[in-house]
Coordinates of C-alpha atoms in Angstrom, one line a residue:
M534 CA 1.3 18.3 -29.8
S535 CA 4.4 16.2 -29.6
K536 CA 6.5 19.4 -29.7
T537 CA 5.5 20.3 -26.2
V538 CA 6.6 16.9 -24.8
K539 CA 9.5 15.3 -26.6
K540 CA 10.7 13.0 -23.8
V541 CA 9.3 11.6 -20.6
G542 CA 10.8 9.7 -17.7
I543 CA 9.0 7.1 -15.5
L544 CA 10.0 5.9 -12.1
T545 CA 8.5 3.7 -9.4
A546 CA 9.3 4.1 -5.7
G547 CA 8.5 3.0 -2.2
G548 CA 7.1 -0.5 -1.4
L549 CA 5.6 -2.7 -4.0
A550 CA 1.9 -2.7 -4.9
P551 CA -0.2 -4.6 -7.5
C552 CA -0.2 -1.7 -9.9
L553 CA 3.4 -0.7 -10.6
S554 CA 4.1 -3.0 -13.6
A555 CA 0.6 -2.4 -15.0
A556 CA 1.0 1.4 -14.7
I557 CA 4.2 1.3 -16.6
G558 CA 2.5 -0.7 -19.4
Y559 CA -0.5 1.5 -19.6
L560 CA 1.6 4.7 -19.6
I561 CA 3.7 3.3 -22.5
D562 CA 0.5 2.3 -24.4
A563 CA -1.1 5.7 -23.8
Y564 CA 1.9 7.6 -25.1
T565 CA 2.2 5.3 -28.1
R566 CA -1.4 5.9 -29.0
K567 CA -1.3 9.7 -28.4
A568 CA 2.2 10.6 -29.6
P569 CA 4.3 7.7 -30.7
D570 CA 7.3 10.0 -31.4
V571 CA 7.7 10.9 -27.7
E572 CA 10.7 9.2 -26.2
I573 CA 10.4 7.3 -23.0
I574 CA 13.0 6.3 -20.4
C575 CA 12.6 4.5 -17.1
Y576 CA 14.8 5.3 -14.2
V577 CA 16.2 2.2 -12.4
N578 CA 15.2 1.8 -8.8
G579 CA 13.2 4.9 -8.4
Y580 CA 14.8 8.1 -7.2
M581 CA 18.0 6.2 -6.6
G582 CA 18.4 5.6 -10.3
L583 CA 17.5 9.3 -11.1
L584 CA 20.3 10.5 -8.7
Q585 CA 22.7 8.0 -10.3
G586 CA 21.7 8.7 -13.9
K587 CA 20.7 5.1 -14.5
S588 CA 17.8 4.5 -16.9
L589 CA 16.4 2.1 -19.4
T590 CA 15.1 3.1 -22.9
V591 CA 11.6 2.1 -24.0
T592 CA 12.4 0.7 -27.4
P593 CA 9.9 0.0 -30.3
Q594 CA 10.0 -3.7 -29.2
V595 CA 9.1 -2.7 -25.6
R596 CA 6.2 -0.6 -26.9
A597 CA 4.9 -3.5 -28.9
N598 CA 5.0 -5.7 -25.8
W599 CA 3.4 -3.3 -23.4
K600 CA 0.7 -5.8 -22.5
A601 CA 3.2 -8.0 -20.8
F602 CA 3.7 -5.5 -18.0
V603 CA 0.0 -5.8 -17.2
E604 CA 0.4 -9.6 -16.6
H605 CA 3.0 -9.1 -13.9
G606 CA 3.3 -7.9 -10.3
G607 CA 6.2 -6.0 -8.8
S608 CA 8.1 -3.3 -10.7
P609 CA 10.4 -4.5 -13.5
I610 CA 12.3 -1.2 -13.4
G611 CA 12.9 -1.5 -9.6
N612 CA 12.0 0.5 -6.5
S613 CA 13.9 2.1 -3.6
R614 CA 13.1 4.3 -0.6
V615 CA 14.9 7.6 -1.1
K616 CA 13.9 11.0 0.2
L617 CA 15.5 13.7 -1.8
T618 CA 15.2 16.3 1.0
N619 CA 17.0 13.9 3.5
V620 CA 20.4 15.0 2.4
K621 CA 22.2 13.2 5.2
D622 CA 20.7 9.8 4.2
C623 CA 21.5 10.4 0.5
V624 CA 25.1 11.2 1.3
K625 CA 25.4 8.3 3.6
R626 CA 24.2 5.9 0.9
G627 CA 26.6 7.4 -1.6
L628 CA 23.8 8.7 -3.9
V629 CA 25.2 12.3 -3.8
K630 CA 28.5 13.8 -2.7
E631 CA 29.0 15.8 0.5
G632 CA 27.8 19.4 -0.1
E633 CA 25.5 18.4 -3.0
D634 CA 21.7 19.0 -2.9
P635 CA 19.9 15.8 -4.0
Q636 CA 17.1 17.8 -5.5
K637 CA 19.5 19.7 -7.7
V638 CA 21.3 16.5 -8.6
A639 CA 18.0 15.0 -9.7
A640 CA 16.9 18.1 -11.6
D641 CA 20.2 18.4 -13.4
Q642 CA 20.0 14.7 -14.4
L643 CA 16.5 15.2 -15.8
V644 CA 17.9 18.1 -17.9
R645 CA 20.9 16.1 -19.1
D646 CA 18.5 13.3 -20.1
G647 CA 16.3 15.8 -22.0
V648 CA 13.2 14.9 -19.9
D649 CA 10.2 17.2 -20.2
V650 CA 7.8 15.3 -18.0
L651 CA 8.6 12.9 -15.1
H652 CA 6.0 10.3 -14.1
T653 CA 6.3 9.1 -10.5
I654 CA 4.4 6.0 -9.5
G655 CA 4.2 5.6 -5.7
G656 CA 2.5 6.2 -2.4
D657 CA 2.4 9.3 -0.2
D658 CA 6.2 9.3 0.4
T659 CA 6.9 9.0 -3.3
N660 CA 4.5 11.7 -4.2
T661 CA 5.5 14.1 -1.4
A662 CA 9.0 13.6 -2.7
A663 CA 7.7 14.4 -6.1
A664 CA 6.0 17.4 -4.7
D665 CA 9.2 18.6 -3.2
L666 CA 11.0 18.0 -6.5
A667 CA 8.2 19.8 -8.5
K668 CA 8.5 22.8 -6.1
F669 CA 12.3 22.9 -6.5
L670 CA 12.0 22.7 -10.3
K671 CA 9.5 25.6 -10.4
T672 CA 11.4 27.7 -7.9
N673 CA 14.6 27.3 -9.8
N674 CA 13.0 27.8 -13.2
Y675 CA 13.5 24.3 -14.6
D676 CA 11.1 23.7 -17.5
L677 CA 10.0 20.3 -16.2
T678 CA 6.6 18.9 -15.1
V679 CA 6.0 16.1 -12.6
V680 CA 2.9 14.0 -12.9
G681 CA 2.4 11.3 -10.3
L682 CA 0.2 8.2 -10.0
P683 CA -1.1 7.1 -6.5
K684 CA 0.1 3.7 -5.4
T685 CA -0.4 2.2 -2.0
I686 CA -2.2 -0.9 -0.8
D687 CA -3.1 0.9 2.4
N688 CA -5.5 3.1 0.5
D689 CA -4.5 6.0 2.8
V690 CA -3.5 8.9 0.6
I691 CA -5.4 12.2 1.0
P692 CA -7.5 13.1 -1.0
I693 CA -7.3 10.0 -3.2
Q694 CA -10.6 8.2 -3.3
Q695 CA -9.1 4.8 -4.3
S696 CA -5.4 4.2 -4.6
L697 CA -4.0 1.9 -7.3
G698 CA -3.4 -1.7 -6.3
A699 CA -5.5 -1.7 -3.0
W700 CA -8.4 -3.8 -4.3
T701 CA -6.0 -6.5 -5.6
A702 CA -4.1 -6.5 -2.3
A703 CA -7.3 -7.2 -0.4
E704 CA -8.3 -10.0 -2.7
E705 CA -4.8 -11.6 -2.6
G706 CA -4.6 -11.3 1.2
A707 CA -7.9 -13.2 1.4
R708 CA -6.6 -16.0 -0.8
Y709 CA -3.5 -16.2 1.4
F710 CA -5.5 -16.6 4.6
A711 CA -7.8 -19.1 3.0
N712 CA -4.9 -21.5 3.2
V713 CA -3.4 -20.4 6.4
V714 CA -6.6 -20.8 8.4
A715 CA -6.6 -24.5 7.9
E716 CA -3.7 -24.6 10.4
H717 CA -6.4 -24.6 13.1
N718 CA -6.5 -28.4 12.5
A719 CA -2.8 -28.7 13.4
N720 CA -3.3 -28.2 17.1
P721 CA -6.0 -27.9 19.7
R722 CA -6.9 -24.4 21.0
M723 CA -5.2 -22.6 18.1
L724 CA -4.8 -18.9 18.0
I725 CA -4.1 -17.7 14.4
I726 CA -3.2 -14.0 13.8
H727 CA -3.3 -12.7 10.2
E728 CA -1.1 -9.6 10.1
V729 CA -2.1 -7.3 7.2
M730 CA -0.2 -4.3 5.9
G731 CA -1.5 -0.9 7.0
R732 CA 0.7 1.6 9.0
N733 CA -1.9 4.2 9.9
C734 CA -5.0 2.9 8.0
G735 CA -7.1 -0.1 8.7
W736 CA -8.9 -0.1 5.3
L737 CA -6.8 -3.0 3.9
T738 CA -7.3 -5.2 6.9
A739 CA -11.1 -4.6 6.8
A740 CA -11.3 -5.1 3.1
T741 CA -9.2 -8.3 3.2
A742 CA -11.6 -9.7 5.9
V743 CA -14.5 -8.9 3.6
E744 CA -12.9 -10.6 0.6
Y745 CA -11.9 -13.6 2.7
R746 CA -15.4 -14.1 4.1
K747 CA -16.7 -14.0 0.5
L748 CA -14.4 -17.0 -0.2
V749 CA -15.5 -18.9 2.9
A750 CA -19.2 -18.2 2.0
R751 CA -18.8 -20.1 -1.2
M752 CA -17.4 -23.2 0.5
N753 CA -19.2 -26.4 1.6
F754 CA -19.0 -27.7 5.2
V755 CA -19.5 -30.8 7.2
P756 CA -19.8 -29.6 10.8
E757 CA -20.6 -33.1 12.1
L758 CA -17.0 -34.0 11.4
G759 CA -15.4 -30.8 12.5
L760 CA -15.4 -29.1 9.1
S761 CA -17.4 -26.0 10.2
Y762 CA -17.9 -22.5 8.9
E763 CA -17.3 -21.2 12.5
R764 CA -13.7 -22.5 12.6
R765 CA -12.9 -20.6 9.4
E766 CA -14.6 -17.4 10.4
V767 CA -12.9 -14.1 11.2
H768 CA -13.3 -13.7 15.0
G769 CA -11.8 -10.3 15.5
I770 CA -10.5 -7.3 13.6
F771 CA -8.0 -4.8 15.1
I772 CA -6.9 -1.7 13.2
P773 CA -5.1 1.5 14.1
E774 CA -8.3 3.7 14.1
M775 CA -10.1 1.6 16.8
A776 CA -9.8 1.6 20.5
L777 CA -8.9 -1.8 22.0
D778 CA -10.2 -3.1 25.3
I779 CA -8.0 -6.1 25.7
P780 CA -9.7 -7.7 28.8
A781 CA -13.2 -7.3 27.2
E782 CA -12.1 -8.7 23.8
A783 CA -10.1 -11.5 25.5
A784 CA -13.3 -12.5 27.4
R785 CA -15.3 -12.6 24.2
L786 CA -12.6 -14.5 22.2
R787 CA -12.2 -16.9 25.1
R788 CA -15.8 -18.0 24.7
I789 CA -15.2 -18.6 21.0
M790 CA -12.0 -20.6 21.7
D791 CA -13.9 -22.7 24.3
Q792 CA -16.7 -23.4 21.8
H793 CA -14.8 -23.9 18.5
D794 CA -11.2 -24.8 19.6
C795 CA -9.7 -21.9 17.6
V796 CA -9.6 -18.1 17.2
N797 CA -8.7 -16.2 14.0
L798 CA -7.8 -12.6 14.2
F799 CA -7.1 -10.0 11.4
V800 CA -4.6 -7.3 12.7
S801 CA -3.3 -4.3 10.9
E802 CA 0.5 -4.0 11.1
G803 CA 0.0 -0.5 12.6
A804 CA -2.5 -1.4 15.3
C805 CA -1.3 -0.4 18.8
V806 CA 2.1 0.6 17.4
S807 CA 2.3 3.5 19.9
S808 CA 2.0 1.1 22.8
I809 CA 4.6 -1.3 21.4
V810 CA 7.1 1.5 20.7
A811 CA 6.5 2.9 24.2
E812 CA 7.3 -0.6 25.7
M813 CA 10.5 -0.9 23.5
E814 CA 11.7 2.6 24.6
A815 CA 10.9 1.8 28.2
R816 CA 13.2 -1.2 27.9
G817 CA 15.9 1.0 26.5
E818 CA 15.7 -0.5 23.0
E819 CA 16.3 1.6 19.9
V820 CA 13.2 1.8 17.7
P821 CA 14.3 1.3 14.0
R822 CA 13.1 3.8 11.5
D823 CA 13.4 4.3 7.7
A824 CA 14.7 7.3 5.7
F825 CA 11.3 9.0 6.1
G826 CA 11.3 8.6 9.9
H827 CA 8.7 5.9 9.9
V828 CA 8.9 3.1 12.5
R829 CA 10.1 0.0 10.8
L830 CA 7.0 -2.1 11.3
D831 CA 8.7 -5.3 10.2
K832 CA 11.0 -4.9 13.2
V833 CA 8.4 -4.1 15.9
N834 CA 6.4 -7.2 15.3
V835 CA 2.8 -6.2 15.9
G836 CA 1.5 -9.7 15.2
G837 CA 3.8 -11.1 17.9
W838 CA 2.6 -8.4 20.3
F839 CA -1.0 -9.3 19.8
A840 CA -0.2 -13.0 20.2
K841 CA 1.5 -12.2 23.5
Q842 CA -1.4 -10.1 24.7
F843 CA -4.1 -12.7 24.0
A844 CA -2.5 -16.2 24.1
E845 CA -2.6 -16.7 27.8
M846 CA -6.0 -15.1 28.3
L847 CA -7.6 -17.2 25.6
G848 CA -5.9 -20.4 26.9
A849 CA -4.3 -20.9 23.5
E850 CA -2.1 -24.0 23.3
K851 CA -0.4 -22.8 20.2
T852 CA -0.2 -19.5 18.4
L853 CA 0.6 -18.8 14.8
V854 CA 1.3 -15.4 13.3
Q855 CA 1.3 -15.1 9.5
K856 CA 1.8 -12.0 7.4
S857 CA 0.2 -11.7 4.0
G858 CA 1.9 -8.4 3.0
Y859 CA 4.6 -9.5 0.7
Y860 CA 2.4 -12.1 -0.9
S861 CA -0.3 -9.4 -1.6
R862 CA 1.7 -6.5 -2.6
A863 CA 3.7 -8.3 -5.3
A864 CA 0.7 -9.6 -7.1
A865 CA -0.4 -8.7 -10.6
A866 CA -3.3 -6.2 -10.7
N867 CA -6.8 -7.7 -10.9
A868 CA -9.5 -6.6 -13.3
A869 CA -10.9 -3.8 -11.2
D870 CA -7.5 -2.3 -10.5
R871 CA -6.4 -2.7 -14.2
K872 CA -9.5 -0.6 -15.2
L873 CA -8.6 2.1 -12.7
I874 CA -4.9 2.1 -13.5
K875 CA -5.6 2.5 -17.3
R876 CA -8.0 5.4 -16.6
C877 CA -5.3 7.1 -14.5
A878 CA -2.5 6.4 -17.0
V879 CA -4.5 7.9 -19.9
K880 CA -5.3 11.0 -17.8
A881 CA -1.7 11.3 -16.7
V882 CA -0.6 11.5 -20.3
Q883 CA -3.3 14.1 -21.0
C884 CA -2.0 16.1 -18.1
A885 CA 1.6 15.7 -19.3
F886 CA 0.8 17.4 -22.6
A887 CA -1.2 20.1 -20.8
R888 CA 1.9 20.5 -18.6
K889 CA -0.5 20.1 -15.6
G890 CA 1.5 18.7 -12.7
G891 CA 0.1 16.8 -9.7
V892 CA -1.0 13.3 -8.7
V893 CA -3.6 11.8 -11.0
G894 CA -6.5 10.2 -9.1
E895 CA -10.1 10.4 -8.1
D896 CA -10.3 13.5 -6.0
E897 CA -12.7 12.7 -3.1
E898 CA -12.8 16.4 -2.2
R899 CA -13.9 17.3 -5.7
G900 CA -16.8 14.8 -6.1
G901 CA -14.5 11.9 -7.1
K902 CA -13.4 13.6 -10.3
L903 CA -10.4 12.1 -12.0
R904 CA -7.8 14.9 -12.2
A905 CA -4.3 16.0 -11.5
I906 CA -4.6 16.7 -7.8
E907 CA -2.4 19.5 -6.6
F908 CA 0.8 18.3 -4.9
E909 CA 0.4 20.5 -1.9
R910 CA -2.9 18.7 -1.1
I911 CA -1.4 15.2 -1.2
K912 CA -0.8 13.7 2.3
G913 CA -0.3 10.3 3.8
G914 CA -2.0 8.7 6.7
K915 CA -5.6 9.1 5.7
P916 CA -7.6 7.3 8.4
F917 CA -10.1 4.6 7.5
N918 CA -13.7 5.6 8.2
I919 CA -14.6 3.1 10.9
Q920 CA -18.2 4.3 10.8
A921 CA -18.6 3.2 7.2
E922 CA -21.8 1.1 6.9
W923 CA -20.0 -1.9 5.3
F924 CA -17.5 -2.0 8.2
L925 CA -20.0 -1.7 10.9
Q926 CA -21.9 -4.6 9.2
L927 CA -18.8 -6.6 9.1
L928 CA -18.2 -6.2 12.9
A929 CA -21.8 -7.1 13.6
E930 CA -21.6 -10.2 11.5
I931 CA -18.5 -11.6 13.2
G932 CA -19.9 -10.7 16.6
Q933 CA -17.4 -8.0 17.5
P934 CA -19.1 -5.2 19.5
V935 CA -19.7 -2.2 17.3
S936 CA -18.9 -0.1 20.4
A937 CA -15.3 -1.0 19.8
A938 CA -15.5 1.2 16.7
V939 CA -14.4 4.3 18.6
E940 CA -11.8 6.3 16.7
V941 CA -8.3 6.6 18.1
K942 CA -6.6 9.9 17.5
H943 CA -3.0 9.5 16.2

């Protein structure tokens, strides 16, 4: 069996998620159990390291210590955002020479390294890049197989039922806000905005709100002296998939502010981005974008935009915008994610020996079956189902009109 796969490569790419380090560890363990003679190398900084020929060898000592990877967040082998089909960007960054095809450079490096199977761990951008590379390899008769694992805390990869690291990110975001929310004591009429990651999908924002409310529900309160549940409650949730009636919501939130002296909002970083971008372009400002053409959300400041929209209408004396993204995405995987990551890693190794390429995940279009999903079916930007029963219940419990759950077409 080990004759069909003698050497494998692993890379992580895109933004961080609470699964990368654990996925590396579980892949190493799965190979060690199934075929300990298979060599493993890890490319440094994702596709960048592949183009540059920079890799690290998984030694017997590393294999013996594979559990250490599960204890940590981040990616010990490093990430980067590189799109192999964006030749201009690769040349500009010095990753390939003028006239070179990054995909061919990557393919030739894999051949030089003797790699039979490449495991890519990343989100939709990483795996669409992997799909492009897999297609190039097949078209040009390279005897190489690409097997991906689905990482994104946004949980927005089609048709992945549950992407790796998302559960942990929601739990960590909840812990983050459990401290931040106490800032309502710092000033009268406080507006606190918790900006959560999620470019096109509001799942993480909604799931974080659910996890946070679980934490609050376990706390004790003394309302007679201002220590009330209501002041720690989530008062509004705004995500990319929902229509936003600012005047109506401002009126509702103003009543909460008048009664409880504070308002706490959970906002997806991608909520109302089209409106913000339109305003920036109308002012003649350049909208910053990454190598994949995505708007740089860290530059457009969605949380600040929401603060500007609501502060005056709510009569807020002070506004605080806090982002939990970097805190959440660099965490170590929790128990639920570790279980899913391990299942996916074991399946990925099985697919490697079967030379079955694709992205390993629970295929929601195939009854949730764990399988190597065909690359051509992998897409980003899966919308969150705002008609999900648990989400509608969440809105009802916090007093936000369910009528607001009207899908916005992107």
